[in-house]
CSV table of C-alpha atoms in Angstrom, one decimal:
chain,number,residue,atom,x,y,z
A,1,MET,CA,0.0,0.0,0.0
A,2,LEU,CA,1.2,3.5,-0.8
A,3,GLN,CA,1.8,6.0,1.9
A,4,LYS,CA,-1.4,7.8,3.1
A,5,ALA,CA,-0.1,11.3,2.3
A,6,GLY,CA,1.2,12.2,-1.2
A,7,ILE,CA,4.0,14.6,-1.7
A,8,PHE,CA,4.1,16.6,-4.9
A,9,ARG,CA,6.7,19.1,-6.0
A,10,PHE,CA,5.8,21.9,-8.4
A,11,HIS,CA,8.1,24.5,-10.0
A,12,THR,CA,6.7,28.1,-10.1
A,13,GLU,CA,7.2,29.7,-13.4
A,14,SER,CA,7.2,33.4,-14.4
A,15,TYR,CA,3.8,33.1,-16.1
A,16,MET,CA,2.2,31.8,-12.9
A,17,CYS,CA,2.9,35.1,-11.2
A,18,ASP,CA,1.0,38.4,-11.1
A,19,PHE,CA,2.4,41.9,-11.2
A,20,THR,CA,3.7,41.6,-7.7
A,21,ALA,CA,5.9,38.7,-8.9
A,22,LYS,CA,4.2,36.2,-6.6
A,23,VAL,CA,2.3,33.1,-7.6
A,24,THR,CA,-1.4,33.8,-7.7
A,25,LEU,CA,-4.1,32.1,-5.6
A,26,PRO,CA,-5.7,30.4,-8.7
A,27,VAL,CA,-2.3,28.8,-9.5
A,28,ILE,CA,-2.1,27.5,-5.9
A,29,CYS,CA,-5.6,26.0,-6.4
A,30,ASN,CA,-4.5,24.4,-9.6
A,31,TYR,CA,-1.5,22.8,-7.8
A,32,MET,CA,-3.9,21.5,-5.2
A,33,LEU,CA,-6.3,20.0,-7.7
A,34,ASP,CA,-3.5,18.5,-9.6
A,35,ALA,CA,-1.9,16.9,-6.5
A,36,ALA,CA,-5.3,15.6,-5.4
A,37,SER,CA,-6.0,14.1,-8.8
A,38,ILE,CA,-2.6,12.2,-8.9
A,39,HIS,CA,-2.9,11.2,-5.2
A,40,ALA,CA,-6.3,9.7,-5.8
A,41,LYS,CA,-5.3,8.0,-9.1
A,42,GLU,CA,-2.2,6.4,-7.6
A,43,ARG,CA,-4.4,4.9,-4.8
A,44,GLY,CA,-7.1,3.5,-7.0
A,45,PHE,CA,-9.8,6.2,-6.6
A,46,GLY,CA,-8.9,8.6,-9.4
A,47,TYR,CA,-11.3,10.1,-11.9
A,48,GLU,CA,-10.8,7.5,-14.7
A,49,ARG,CA,-11.3,4.6,-12.3
A,50,MET,CA,-14.4,6.3,-10.9
A,51,LEU,CA,-16.0,6.9,-14.3
A,52,LYS,CA,-15.9,3.1,-15.0
A,53,ASP,CA,-18.3,2.8,-12.0
A,54,ASN,CA,-20.4,5.8,-13.4
A,55,VAL,CA,-19.4,8.0,-10.5
A,56,THR,CA,-17.2,11.1,-10.3
A,57,TRP,CA,-15.7,13.5,-7.8
A,58,VAL,CA,-17.2,16.9,-7.3
A,59,LEU,CA,-15.5,19.6,-5.3
A,60,SER,CA,-18.0,21.0,-2.8
A,61,ARG,CA,-15.9,23.3,-0.6
A,62,LEU,CA,-12.5,24.8,-0.4
A,63,SER,CA,-10.7,26.7,2.3
A,64,ILE,CA,-7.2,28.0,2.0
A,65,GLU,CA,-5.0,29.9,4.5
A,66,MET,CA,-1.7,31.3,3.3
A,67,LYS,CA,1.0,33.1,5.3
A,68,GLU,CA,2.8,34.0,2.1
A,69,TYR,CA,2.9,33.1,-1.6
A,70,PRO,CA,6.0,31.7,-3.5
A,71,ALA,CA,7.9,33.9,-5.9
A,72,GLN,CA,8.8,32.7,-9.5
A,73,ASN,CA,11.4,30.1,-10.3
A,74,GLN,CA,11.0,28.3,-6.9
A,75,SER,CA,10.0,24.8,-5.9
A,76,LEU,CA,6.8,24.3,-3.9
A,77,ILE,CA,5.9,21.1,-2.2
A,78,VAL,CA,2.2,20.3,-1.9
A,79,GLU,CA,1.3,17.5,0.5
A,80,THR,CA,-2.2,16.1,0.4
A,81,TRP,CA,-4.1,13.5,2.4
A,82,VAL,CA,-7.6,12.3,3.2
A,83,GLU,CA,-8.7,13.5,6.6
A,84,SER,CA,-12.1,11.9,7.0
A,85,VAL,CA,-14.9,10.2,5.1
A,86,VAL,CA,-18.5,10.7,6.4
A,87,ARG,CA,-21.3,9.2,4.3
A,88,LEU,CA,-21.6,11.6,1.4
A,89,PHE,CA,-18.5,13.7,1.9
A,90,THR,CA,-14.8,13.3,2.2
A,91,GLN,CA,-12.4,15.9,3.6
A,92,ARG,CA,-9.0,16.3,1.8
A,93,CYS,CA,-6.3,18.4,3.3
A,94,PHE,CA,-3.2,20.1,1.9
A,95,ARG,CA,0.0,21.6,3.3
A,96,PHE,CA,2.3,23.9,1.3
A,97,ILE,CA,6.0,24.0,2.0
A,98,ASP,CA,8.4,26.4,0.3
A,99,GLN,CA,11.9,25.5,-1.0
A,100,ASN,CA,13.5,26.4,2.4
A,101,GLY,CA,11.3,23.9,4.1
A,102,LYS,CA,9.0,26.5,5.7
A,103,VAL,CA,5.3,25.7,5.9
A,104,ILE,CA,3.6,28.7,4.2
A,105,GLY,CA,0.0,27.5,4.1
A,106,TYR,CA,-2.7,24.9,4.5
A,107,ALA,CA,-6.0,24.0,2.8
A,108,ARG,CA,-9.0,21.8,3.4
A,109,THR,CA,-11.4,20.7,0.6
A,110,ILE,CA,-14.7,18.8,0.8
A,111,TRP,CA,-15.7,16.4,-2.0
A,112,ALA,CA,-18.8,14.5,-2.9
A,113,VAL,CA,-19.1,11.5,-5.2
A,114,ILE,CA,-21.9,11.8,-7.6
A,115,ASP,CA,-23.6,9.3,-10.0
A,116,ILE,CA,-22.8,10.7,-13.4
A,117,ASN,CA,-26.3,9.8,-14.7
A,118,THR,CA,-28.5,11.0,-11.9
A,119,ARG,CA,-26.0,13.7,-10.7
A,120,ARG,CA,-27.0,12.7,-7.1
A,121,PRO,CA,-24.4,12.1,-4.4
A,122,VAL,CA,-23.8,8.5,-3.4
A,123,ASP,CA,-22.5,7.0,-0.1
A,124,ILE,CA,-18.8,7.2,-0.6
A,125,LEU,CA,-17.5,4.2,1.5
A,126,SER,CA,-20.1,1.8,0.1
A,127,ARG,CA,-18.7,2.6,-3.4
A,128,LEU,CA,-15.0,3.1,-2.4
A,129,PRO,CA,-14.5,0.8,0.7
A,130,ASP,CA,-10.7,0.9,0.2
A,131,LEU,CA,-10.6,4.7,0.6
A,132,SER,CA,-10.9,4.2,4.4
A,133,ASN,CA,-7.4,2.6,4.4
A,134,TYR,CA,-6.0,6.0,3.4
A,135,ILE,CA,-7.6,8.1,6.1
A,136,ASN,CA,-4.7,9.8,7.7
A,137,LEU,CA,-5.1,10.7,11.4
A,138,GLU,CA,-1.5,11.6,12.0
A,139,MET,CA,-1.3,14.8,10.0
A,140,GLU,CA,-3.0,17.9,11.3
A,141,CYS,CA,-4.6,20.7,9.2
A,142,PRO,CA,-5.0,23.7,11.5
A,143,ILE,CA,-7.7,25.4,9.4
A,144,SER,CA,-10.8,26.4,11.2
A,145,LYS,CA,-14.0,24.6,9.9
A,146,MET,CA,-15.7,26.6,7.3
A,147,GLU,CA,-18.7,28.7,8.4
A,148,LYS,CA,-21.7,29.2,6.3
A,149,ILE,CA,-21.4,31.8,3.6
A,150,SER,CA,-24.7,33.7,3.2
A,151,ALA,CA,-26.1,34.7,-0.1
A,152,VAL,CA,-25.5,38.4,-1.1
A,153,GLU,CA,-28.9,40.0,-1.9
A,154,ASN,CA,-30.4,43.4,-2.6
A,155,VAL,CA,-27.2,44.9,-4.1
A,156,GLU,CA,-26.2,45.7,-7.7
A,157,PRO,CA,-23.8,43.3,-9.4
A,158,THR,CA,-20.2,44.3,-9.4
A,159,ILE,CA,-19.0,42.7,-12.6
A,160,GLY,CA,-20.4,40.1,-15.0
A,161,TYR,CA,-19.1,37.7,-17.6
A,162,THR,CA,-20.3,35.0,-20.0
A,163,VAL,CA,-18.9,31.4,-19.5
A,164,ARG,CA,-16.8,30.7,-22.6
A,165,TYR,CA,-14.2,28.2,-23.9
A,166,SER,CA,-11.4,29.3,-21.4
A,167,ASP,CA,-13.8,28.8,-18.5
A,168,ILE,CA,-14.7,25.2,-19.3
A,169,ASP,CA,-13.0,22.2,-17.8
A,170,ILE,CA,-12.6,18.6,-19.0
A,171,ASN,CA,-16.1,17.7,-17.8
A,172,LYS,CA,-17.6,20.6,-19.8
A,173,HIS,CA,-18.6,22.5,-16.7
A,174,THR,CA,-17.2,25.8,-15.5
A,175,ASN,CA,-13.7,25.1,-14.1
A,176,SER,CA,-13.7,25.6,-10.3
A,177,VAL,CA,-10.5,27.6,-10.4
A,178,LYS,CA,-11.8,29.9,-13.2
A,179,TYR,CA,-14.5,31.0,-10.8
A,180,ILE,CA,-11.8,32.2,-8.5
A,181,GLU,CA,-10.0,34.0,-11.2
A,182,HIS,CA,-13.1,36.0,-12.0
A,183,ILE,CA,-13.8,36.7,-8.4
A,184,LEU,CA,-10.3,38.2,-7.9
A,185,ASN,CA,-11.1,40.5,-10.8
A,186,ILE,CA,-13.5,42.4,-8.6
A,187,PHE,CA,-10.5,44.0,-6.8
A,188,GLY,CA,-8.3,46.9,-8.0
A,189,LEU,CA,-4.6,46.5,-8.3
A,190,ASN,CA,-4.0,48.4,-5.1
A,191,PHE,CA,-5.5,45.5,-3.1
A,192,PHE,CA,-2.8,43.2,-4.5
A,193,SER,CA,0.1,45.7,-4.1
A,194,GLU,CA,-0.9,46.6,-0.5
A,195,LYS,CA,-2.3,43.3,0.9
A,196,PHE,CA,-2.4,39.6,0.2
A,197,ILE,CA,-5.2,37.1,0.6
A,198,CYS,CA,-4.5,35.3,3.9
A,199,LYS,CA,-7.8,33.3,3.8
A,200,PHE,CA,-10.0,32.2,1.0
A,201,GLU,CA,-13.2,30.1,1.3
A,202,MET,CA,-15.4,28.9,-1.4
A,203,VAL,CA,-18.6,26.8,-1.5
A,204,TYR,CA,-19.7,25.4,-4.9
A,205,LEU,CA,-23.4,25.2,-5.2
A,206,ALA,CA,-24.4,24.4,-8.8
A,207,GLU,CA,-22.6,23.5,-12.0
A,208,GLY,CA,-22.1,26.3,-14.5
A,209,ILE,CA,-22.1,25.5,-18.3
A,210,PHE,CA,-21.0,27.1,-21.5
A,211,GLY,CA,-22.9,30.3,-22.4
A,212,ASP,CA,-24.1,31.0,-18.8
A,213,LYS,CA,-24.4,34.7,-18.1
A,214,VAL,CA,-22.9,35.2,-14.7
A,215,LYS,CA,-22.9,38.1,-12.3
A,216,LEU,CA,-20.9,38.7,-9.2
A,217,TYR,CA,-22.4,40.3,-6.1
A,218,GLN,CA,-20.3,41.7,-3.3
A,219,ASN,CA,-20.9,42.2,0.4
A,220,LYS,CA,-18.1,44.2,2.1
A,221,ILE,CA,-17.9,43.0,5.7
A,222,SER,CA,-14.9,45.2,6.5
A,223,ASP,CA,-11.9,46.8,4.7
A,224,ASN,CA,-10.3,43.4,4.6
A,225,GLU,CA,-13.2,40.9,4.4
A,226,PHE,CA,-15.6,40.4,1.4
A,227,ILE,CA,-18.3,37.9,0.5
A,228,ILE,CA,-18.7,37.4,-3.2
A,229,ASP,CA,-21.7,35.6,-4.6
A,230,THR,CA,-21.4,34.3,-8.2
A,231,LYS,CA,-24.9,34.0,-9.6
A,232,ARG,CA,-26.6,32.8,-12.8
A,233,CYS,CA,-29.9,34.8,-12.6
A,234,ASP,CA,-31.0,34.3,-9.0
A,235,GLU,CA,-29.2,31.0,-8.5
A,236,SER,CA,-25.8,31.0,-6.7
A,237,LEU,CA,-23.2,28.9,-8.5
A,238,CYS,CA,-20.7,29.5,-5.8
A,239,ARG,CA,-20.0,31.8,-2.9
A,240,SER,CA,-16.7,32.9,-1.4
A,241,ARG,CA,-15.2,34.7,1.5
A,242,ILE,CA,-12.0,36.6,1.0
A,243,VAL,CA,-9.9,37.9,3.9
A,244,TRP,CA,-7.0,40.2,3.1
A,245,GLN,CA,-4.0,41.0,5.3
A,246,PRO,CA,-2.0,44.2,4.8
A,247,LEU,CA,1.6,43.5,3.8
A,248,PHE,CA,4.3,44.3,6.3
A,249,SER,CA,1.8,44.1,9.2
A,250,ILE,CA,2.7,41.9,12.2
B,1,MET,CA,29.9,29.9,-23.5
B,2,LEU,CA,26.6,28.1,-23.2
B,3,GLN,CA,25.1,26.3,-26.2
B,4,LYS,CA,23.2,28.5,-28.6
B,5,ALA,CA,19.9,26.6,-28.3
B,6,GLY,CA,18.2,26.0,-25.0
B,7,ILE,CA,16.3,22.9,-24.2
B,8,PHE,CA,13.5,23.1,-21.6
B,9,ARG,CA,11.3,20.2,-20.4
B,10,PHE,CA,7.8,20.9,-19.2
B,11,HIS,CA,5.3,18.6,-17.7
B,12,THR,CA,1.7,19.0,-18.8
B,13,GLU,CA,-0.8,18.9,-15.9
B,14,SER,CA,-4.5,18.3,-16.0
B,15,TYR,CA,-5.4,21.9,-15.3
B,16,MET,CA,-3.5,23.0,-18.4
B,17,CYS,CA,-5.9,21.1,-20.6
B,18,ASP,CA,-9.3,22.1,-22.1
B,19,PHE,CA,-12.4,20.0,-22.3
B,20,THR,CA,-10.8,17.9,-25.2
B,21,ALA,CA,-8.1,16.8,-22.7
B,22,LYS,CA,-5.4,18.5,-24.7
B,23,VAL,CA,-3.1,21.3,-23.6
B,24,THR,CA,-4.4,24.7,-24.7
B,25,LEU,CA,-2.7,27.1,-27.1
B,26,PRO,CA,-2.3,29.7,-24.3
B,27,VAL,CA,-0.4,27.1,-22.2
B,28,ILE,CA,1.9,26.4,-25.2
B,29,CYS,CA,2.6,30.2,-25.4
B,30,ASN,CA,3.3,30.4,-21.7
B,31,TYR,CA,5.8,27.5,-22.1
B,32,MET,CA,7.5,29.5,-24.9
B,33,LEU,CA,7.7,32.7,-23.0
B,34,ASP,CA,9.1,30.9,-20.0
B,35,ALA,CA,11.7,29.0,-22.1
B,36,ALA,CA,12.7,32.3,-23.8
B,37,SER,CA,13.0,34.1,-20.5
B,38,ILE,CA,15.3,31.4,-18.9
B,39,HIS,CA,17.3,31.0,-22.2
B,40,ALA,CA,18.0,34.8,-22.3
B,41,LYS,CA,18.7,35.0,-18.6
B,42,GLU,CA,21.2,32.2,-18.7
B,43,ARG,CA,23.1,33.9,-21.5
B,44,GLY,CA,23.2,37.4,-20.0
B,45,PHE,CA,20.4,39.1,-21.7
B,46,GLY,CA,17.4,38.4,-19.5
B,47,TYR,CA,14.9,40.8,-18.2
B,48,GLU,CA,16.6,41.6,-14.9
B,49,ARG,CA,19.9,42.3,-16.5
B,50,MET,CA,18.3,44.5,-19.2
B,51,LEU,CA,16.4,46.6,-16.6
B,52,LYS,CA,19.7,47.6,-15.1
B,53,ASP,CA,20.4,49.3,-18.4
B,54,ASN,CA,16.9,50.8,-18.5
B,55,VAL,CA,15.8,48.6,-21.4
B,56,THR,CA,13.4,45.7,-21.7
B,57,TRP,CA,12.2,43.1,-24.1
B,58,VAL,CA,8.9,43.6,-25.9
B,59,LEU,CA,7.1,40.9,-27.8
B,60,SER,CA,6.1,42.2,-31.2
B,61,ARG,CA,5.0,39.2,-33.2
B,62,LEU,CA,4.3,35.6,-32.7
B,63,SER,CA,3.6,32.8,-35.2
B,64,ILE,CA,2.9,29.2,-34.1
B,65,GLU,CA,2.2,26.1,-36.2
B,66,MET,CA,1.1,22.9,-34.4
B,67,LYS,CA,0.5,19.5,-35.9
B,68,GLU,CA,-1.0,18.3,-32.6
B,69,TYR,CA,-1.2,19.3,-29.0
B,70,PRO,CA,0.0,17.2,-26.0
B,71,ALA,CA,-2.4,15.5,-23.7
B,72,GLN,CA,-2.2,15.8,-19.9
B,73,ASN,CA,0.5,14.2,-17.8
B,74,GLN,CA,3.1,14.1,-20.5
B,75,SER,CA,6.5,15.7,-20.9
B,76,LEU,CA,7.0,18.3,-23.6
B,77,ILE,CA,10.4,19.6,-24.7
B,78,VAL,CA,10.6,23.2,-25.9
B,79,GLU,CA,13.8,24.2,-27.7
B,80,THR,CA,14.5,27.8,-28.3
B,81,TRP,CA,17.2,29.8,-30.1
B,82,VAL,CA,17.9,33.2,-31.6
B,83,GLU,CA,17.6,33.1,-35.4
B,84,SER,CA,18.7,36.7,-36.3
B,85,VAL,CA,19.2,40.2,-35.1
B,86,VAL,CA,18.5,43.1,-37.4
B,87,ARG,CA,18.8,46.6,-36.0
B,88,LEU,CA,15.6,47.0,-34.0
B,89,PHE,CA,14.3,43.4,-34.0
B,90,THR,CA,15.5,39.9,-33.1
B,91,GLN,CA,13.8,36.7,-34.2
B,92,ARG,CA,13.6,33.9,-31.7
B,93,CYS,CA,12.4,30.4,-32.8
B,94,PHE,CA,11.0,27.4,-31.0
B,95,ARG,CA,10.6,23.7,-31.7
B,96,PHE,CA,8.2,21.5,-29.7
B,97,ILE,CA,9.0,17.8,-29.2
B,98,ASP,CA,6.6,15.4,-27.5
B,99,GLN,CA,7.6,12.6,-25.1
B,100,ASN,CA,8.1,10.1,-27.9
B,101,GLY,CA,10.6,12.4,-29.6
B,102,LYS,CA,8.2,13.5,-32.4
B,103,VAL,CA,8.3,17.2,-33.5
B,104,ILE,CA,4.8,18.4,-33.1
B,105,GLY,CA,5.2,22.1,-33.8
B,106,TYR,CA,7.3,25.2,-34.4
B,107,ALA,CA,7.0,28.9,-33.5
B,108,ARG,CA,8.8,32.1,-34.4
B,109,THR,CA,8.6,35.3,-32.3
B,110,ILE,CA,9.9,38.8,-33.1
B,111,TRP,CA,11.1,41.0,-30.2
B,112,ALA,CA,12.1,44.6,-29.9
B,113,VAL,CA,14.2,46.2,-27.1
B,114,ILE,CA,12.7,49.4,-25.8
B,115,ASP,CA,14.1,52.1,-23.5
B,116,ILE,CA,11.9,51.8,-20.4
B,117,ASN,CA,11.7,55.6,-20.0
B,118,THR,CA,11.1,56.7,-23.6
B,119,ARG,CA,9.3,53.5,-24.6
B,120,ARG,CA,11.1,53.8,-27.9
B,121,PRO,CA,13.0,50.9,-29.6
B,122,VAL,CA,16.8,50.9,-29.4
B,123,ASP,CA,19.4,49.3,-31.7
B,124,ILE,CA,19.7,45.9,-30.2
B,125,LEU,CA,23.3,44.9,-31.0
B,126,SER,CA,24.7,48.3,-29.9
B,127,ARG,CA,23.1,47.6,-26.5
B,128,LEU,CA,23.7,43.8,-26.4
B,129,PRO,CA,26.8,43.1,-28.6
B,130,ASP,CA,27.2,39.6,-27.0
B,131,LEU,CA,23.8,38.6,-28.3
B,132,SER,CA,25.4,38.0,-31.8
B,133,ASN,CA,27.4,35.1,-30.3
B,134,TYR,CA,24.2,33.2,-29.8
B,135,ILE,CA,22.7,33.6,-33.3
B,136,ASN,CA,22.1,30.0,-34.3
B,137,LEU,CA,22.3,29.4,-38.1
B,138,GLU,CA,22.3,25.6,-37.7
B,139,MET,CA,18.7,25.1,-36.7
B,140,GLU,CA,15.8,25.6,-39.1
B,141,CYS,CA,12.4,26.9,-38.3
B,142,PRO,CA,10.1,25.9,-41.2
B,143,ILE,CA,7.4,28.5,-40.5
B,144,SER,CA,6.5,30.9,-43.3
B,145,LYS,CA,7.2,34.5,-42.7
B,146,MET,CA,4.2,36.3,-41.2
B,147,GLU,CA,2.1,38.3,-43.6
B,148,LYS,CA,0.5,41.6,-42.7
B,149,ILE,CA,-2.7,41.2,-40.7
B,150,SER,CA,-5.1,44.0,-41.7
B,151,ALA,CA,-7.3,45.9,-39.4
B,152,VAL,CA,-10.9,44.6,-39.1
B,153,GLU,CA,-13.3,47.5,-39.8
B,154,ASN,CA,-16.9,48.3,-40.4
B,155,VAL,CA,-18.2,45.3,-38.4
B,156,GLU,CA,-19.9,45.0,-35.0
B,157,PRO,CA,-17.7,43.8,-32.1
B,158,THR,CA,-18.1,40.1,-31.2
B,159,ILE,CA,-17.3,40.2,-27.5
B,160,GLY,CA,-15.8,42.7,-25.2
B,161,TYR,CA,-14.0,42.7,-21.8
B,162,THR,CA,-12.4,45.0,-19.3
B,163,VAL,CA,-8.7,44.5,-18.5
B,164,ARG,CA,-8.6,43.4,-14.8
B,165,TYR,CA,-6.2,41.9,-12.3
B,166,SER,CA,-6.0,38.4,-14.0
B,167,ASP,CA,-5.0,40.1,-17.3
B,168,ILE,CA,-2.1,42.1,-15.9
B,169,ASP,CA,1.5,40.9,-16.2
B,170,ILE,CA,4.5,41.6,-14.1
B,171,ASN,CA,5.1,44.9,-16.0
B,172,LYS,CA,1.6,46.0,-15.2
B,173,HIS,CA,0.6,45.7,-18.9
B,174,THR,CA,-1.9,43.3,-20.4
B,175,ASN,CA,-0.3,39.9,-20.5
B,176,SER,CA,0.4,38.9,-24.1
B,177,VAL,CA,-1.0,35.4,-23.5
B,178,LYS,CA,-4.2,36.6,-21.9
B,179,TYR,CA,-5.0,38.4,-25.1
B,180,ILE,CA,-4.9,35.0,-26.8
B,181,GLU,CA,-7.1,33.5,-24.1
B,182,HIS,CA,-9.8,36.2,-24.7
B,183,ILE,CA,-9.5,35.7,-28.5
B,184,LEU,CA,-10.1,32.0,-28.3
B,185,ASN,CA,-13.3,32.8,-26.3
B,186,ILE,CA,-14.9,34.1,-29.5
B,187,PHE,CA,-15.3,30.5,-30.7
B,188,GLY,CA,-18.0,28.0,-29.7
B,189,LEU,CA,-17.1,24.6,-28.2
B,190,ASN,CA,-17.8,22.9,-31.5
B,191,PHE,CA,-14.7,24.5,-33.0
B,192,PHE,CA,-12.5,22.9,-30.4
B,193,SER,CA,-14.2,19.5,-30.5
B,194,GLU,CA,-14.2,19.3,-34.4
B,195,LYS,CA,-11.0,21.1,-35.2
B,196,PHE,CA,-7.7,22.2,-33.8
B,197,ILE,CA,-5.7,25.4,-34.3
B,198,CYS,CA,-2.9,24.5,-36.8
B,199,LYS,CA,-1.7,28.1,-37.2
B,200,PHE,CA,-1.9,31.1,-35.0
B,201,GLU,CA,-0.3,34.5,-35.8
B,202,MET,CA,-0.3,37.6,-33.6
B,203,VAL,CA,1.0,41.1,-34.0
B,204,TYR,CA,1.2,43.2,-30.8
B,205,LEU,CA,0.6,46.9,-31.6
B,206,ALA,CA,0.1,48.8,-28.4
B,207,GLU,CA,0.3,48.1,-24.6
B,208,GLY,CA,-3.0,47.5,-22.8
B,209,ILE,CA,-3.4,48.6,-19.2
B,210,PHE,CA,-5.6,48.0,-16.2
B,211,GLY,CA,-9.2,49.2,-16.8
B,212,ASP,CA,-9.0,49.3,-20.6
B,213,LYS,CA,-12.3,48.6,-22.2
B,214,VAL,CA,-11.5,46.2,-25.0
B,215,LYS,CA,-13.6,44.9,-27.9
B,216,LEU,CA,-12.9,42.1,-30.4
B,217,TYR,CA,-13.7,42.4,-34.1
B,218,GLN,CA,-13.8,39.4,-36.3
B,219,ASN,CA,-13.3,39.0,-40.1
B,220,LYS,CA,-14.2,35.5,-41.2
B,221,ILE,CA,-11.9,34.7,-44.2
B,222,SER,CA,-13.3,31.1,-44.6
B,223,ASP,CA,-14.8,28.4,-42.4
B,224,ASN,CA,-11.3,27.7,-41.1
B,225,GLU,CA,-9.6,31.1,-41.1
B,226,PHE,CA,-10.4,34.1,-39.0
B,227,ILE,CA,-8.8,37.5,-38.4
B,228,ILE,CA,-9.5,38.9,-34.9
B,229,ASP,CA,-8.7,42.5,-34.1
B,230,THR,CA,-8.5,43.5,-30.4
B,231,LYS,CA,-9.2,47.2,-30.0
B,232,ARG,CA,-9.3,49.8,-27.3
B,233,CYS,CA,-11.8,52.3,-28.9
B,234,ASP,CA,-10.4,52.7,-32.5
B,235,GLU,CA,-6.9,51.6,-31.6
B,236,SER,CA,-5.7,48.1,-32.3
B,237,LEU,CA,-3.9,46.6,-29.3
B,238,CYS,CA,-3.2,43.4,-31.2
B,239,ARG,CA,-4.4,41.5,-34.3
B,240,SER,CA,-4.4,37.8,-34.9
B,241,ARG,CA,-4.9,35.2,-37.7
B,242,ILE,CA,-6.3,31.8,-36.6
B,243,VAL,CA,-6.3,28.8,-39.0
B,244,TRP,CA,-8.3,25.8,-37.9
B,245,GLN,CA,-7.8,22.2,-39.3
B,246,PRO,CA,-10.6,19.7,-39.0
B,247,LEU,CA,-9.6,16.7,-36.8
B,248,PHE,CA,-9.1,13.4,-38.6
B,249,SER,CA,-8.5,15.1,-42.0
B,250,ILE,CA,-5.5,14.1,-44.0
């Protein structure tokens, strides 16, 4: 049996950085999804294997806390492991380690398994009994459990976009990381030059498809905390909480 | 002295693929720019070294021809070399080799060196005399020279967007690859499922900045050939020619 935790090394390239010369949050999320995908595949519960049983993984929630972001041309280690499996959901955690061995962040994701025909969730361990062998109780993920993110209502939308080719993933739905890219586009460049995103939470509620007209609604909780609701008409596709931390603060 | 040509190995990851499970054209372009950047840096004419002399590289033209695109979880070798330097412009070429050693594409780019204060081009060899040592006459790049791409006028715009955080590169201008991502968004998913882009040409004409309101204008030359003009008001920021090839054709 393989080790419970998987260790994946990524190399940050210049085009993965924003104008502050740091790797962007969407790139960190792509690393996570890539690590998760390979970790699952190597242990017998990857996408391809699942599709043979007419089920697939669906990302339901995502919570990331970063102390800092890597610069370009560095190596970044992403560790990932399964924290728990409870009926319809499994929790997968991540730890990010920079090239000097310093832990720079953690993340927790919650996944469902759905039947690809009915699109309904299934009991995970009855379909994937071997998954329980990989539940890792030894590693800790010190991220607070995600609180509910309320809908944003009675405000004008901030920006809107149409779901197009670049937004679509391999399953022909809106790519879960592309939602994040659009959400960050709400903010002016001064946010990114004066602060960094120390916490990002996302709940995925419905699947977007090609051609969807999407609007983003913002609720400003404080100067450093925002709720963004991504809606197709009145239906939330996903909701996120973004917490900024001023640079050079203690 | 280092070898004239640089050889860079990339690993294609799942998130670099579109819904057809192939690596996208923008990702290929990012690989090229990354390889070019490291190749130049290693030979003493990279961005950081240039900035000390108050000059920087600016991408002026790009032409890519692909026979096929790599799938996910494969290695791709990108070779790059300097083909010529003529006064204000240098030509840099690329060859793409898949993990079985098969050449799957070529590209040629044209770069200027500009003074970062005046934004005017400078004579390249007078600033970078050592660059001539790296001109590689042994490798061939069998891509036809780029023809003029005419402005698209007297038509309604196809789509529009505002330049935001995700579009901005490390120099605070619109990222040259993000332009391509937006251009591909003109096309419906049936293009990508039935055809592939066998030739893509781009000429960069002006620098876009944060907040620009951009519109895309399309001239359909044939079912498989399109000119796309990306404009800020009446000014072209870049113009591209896209040639599609039906899949499974000879």
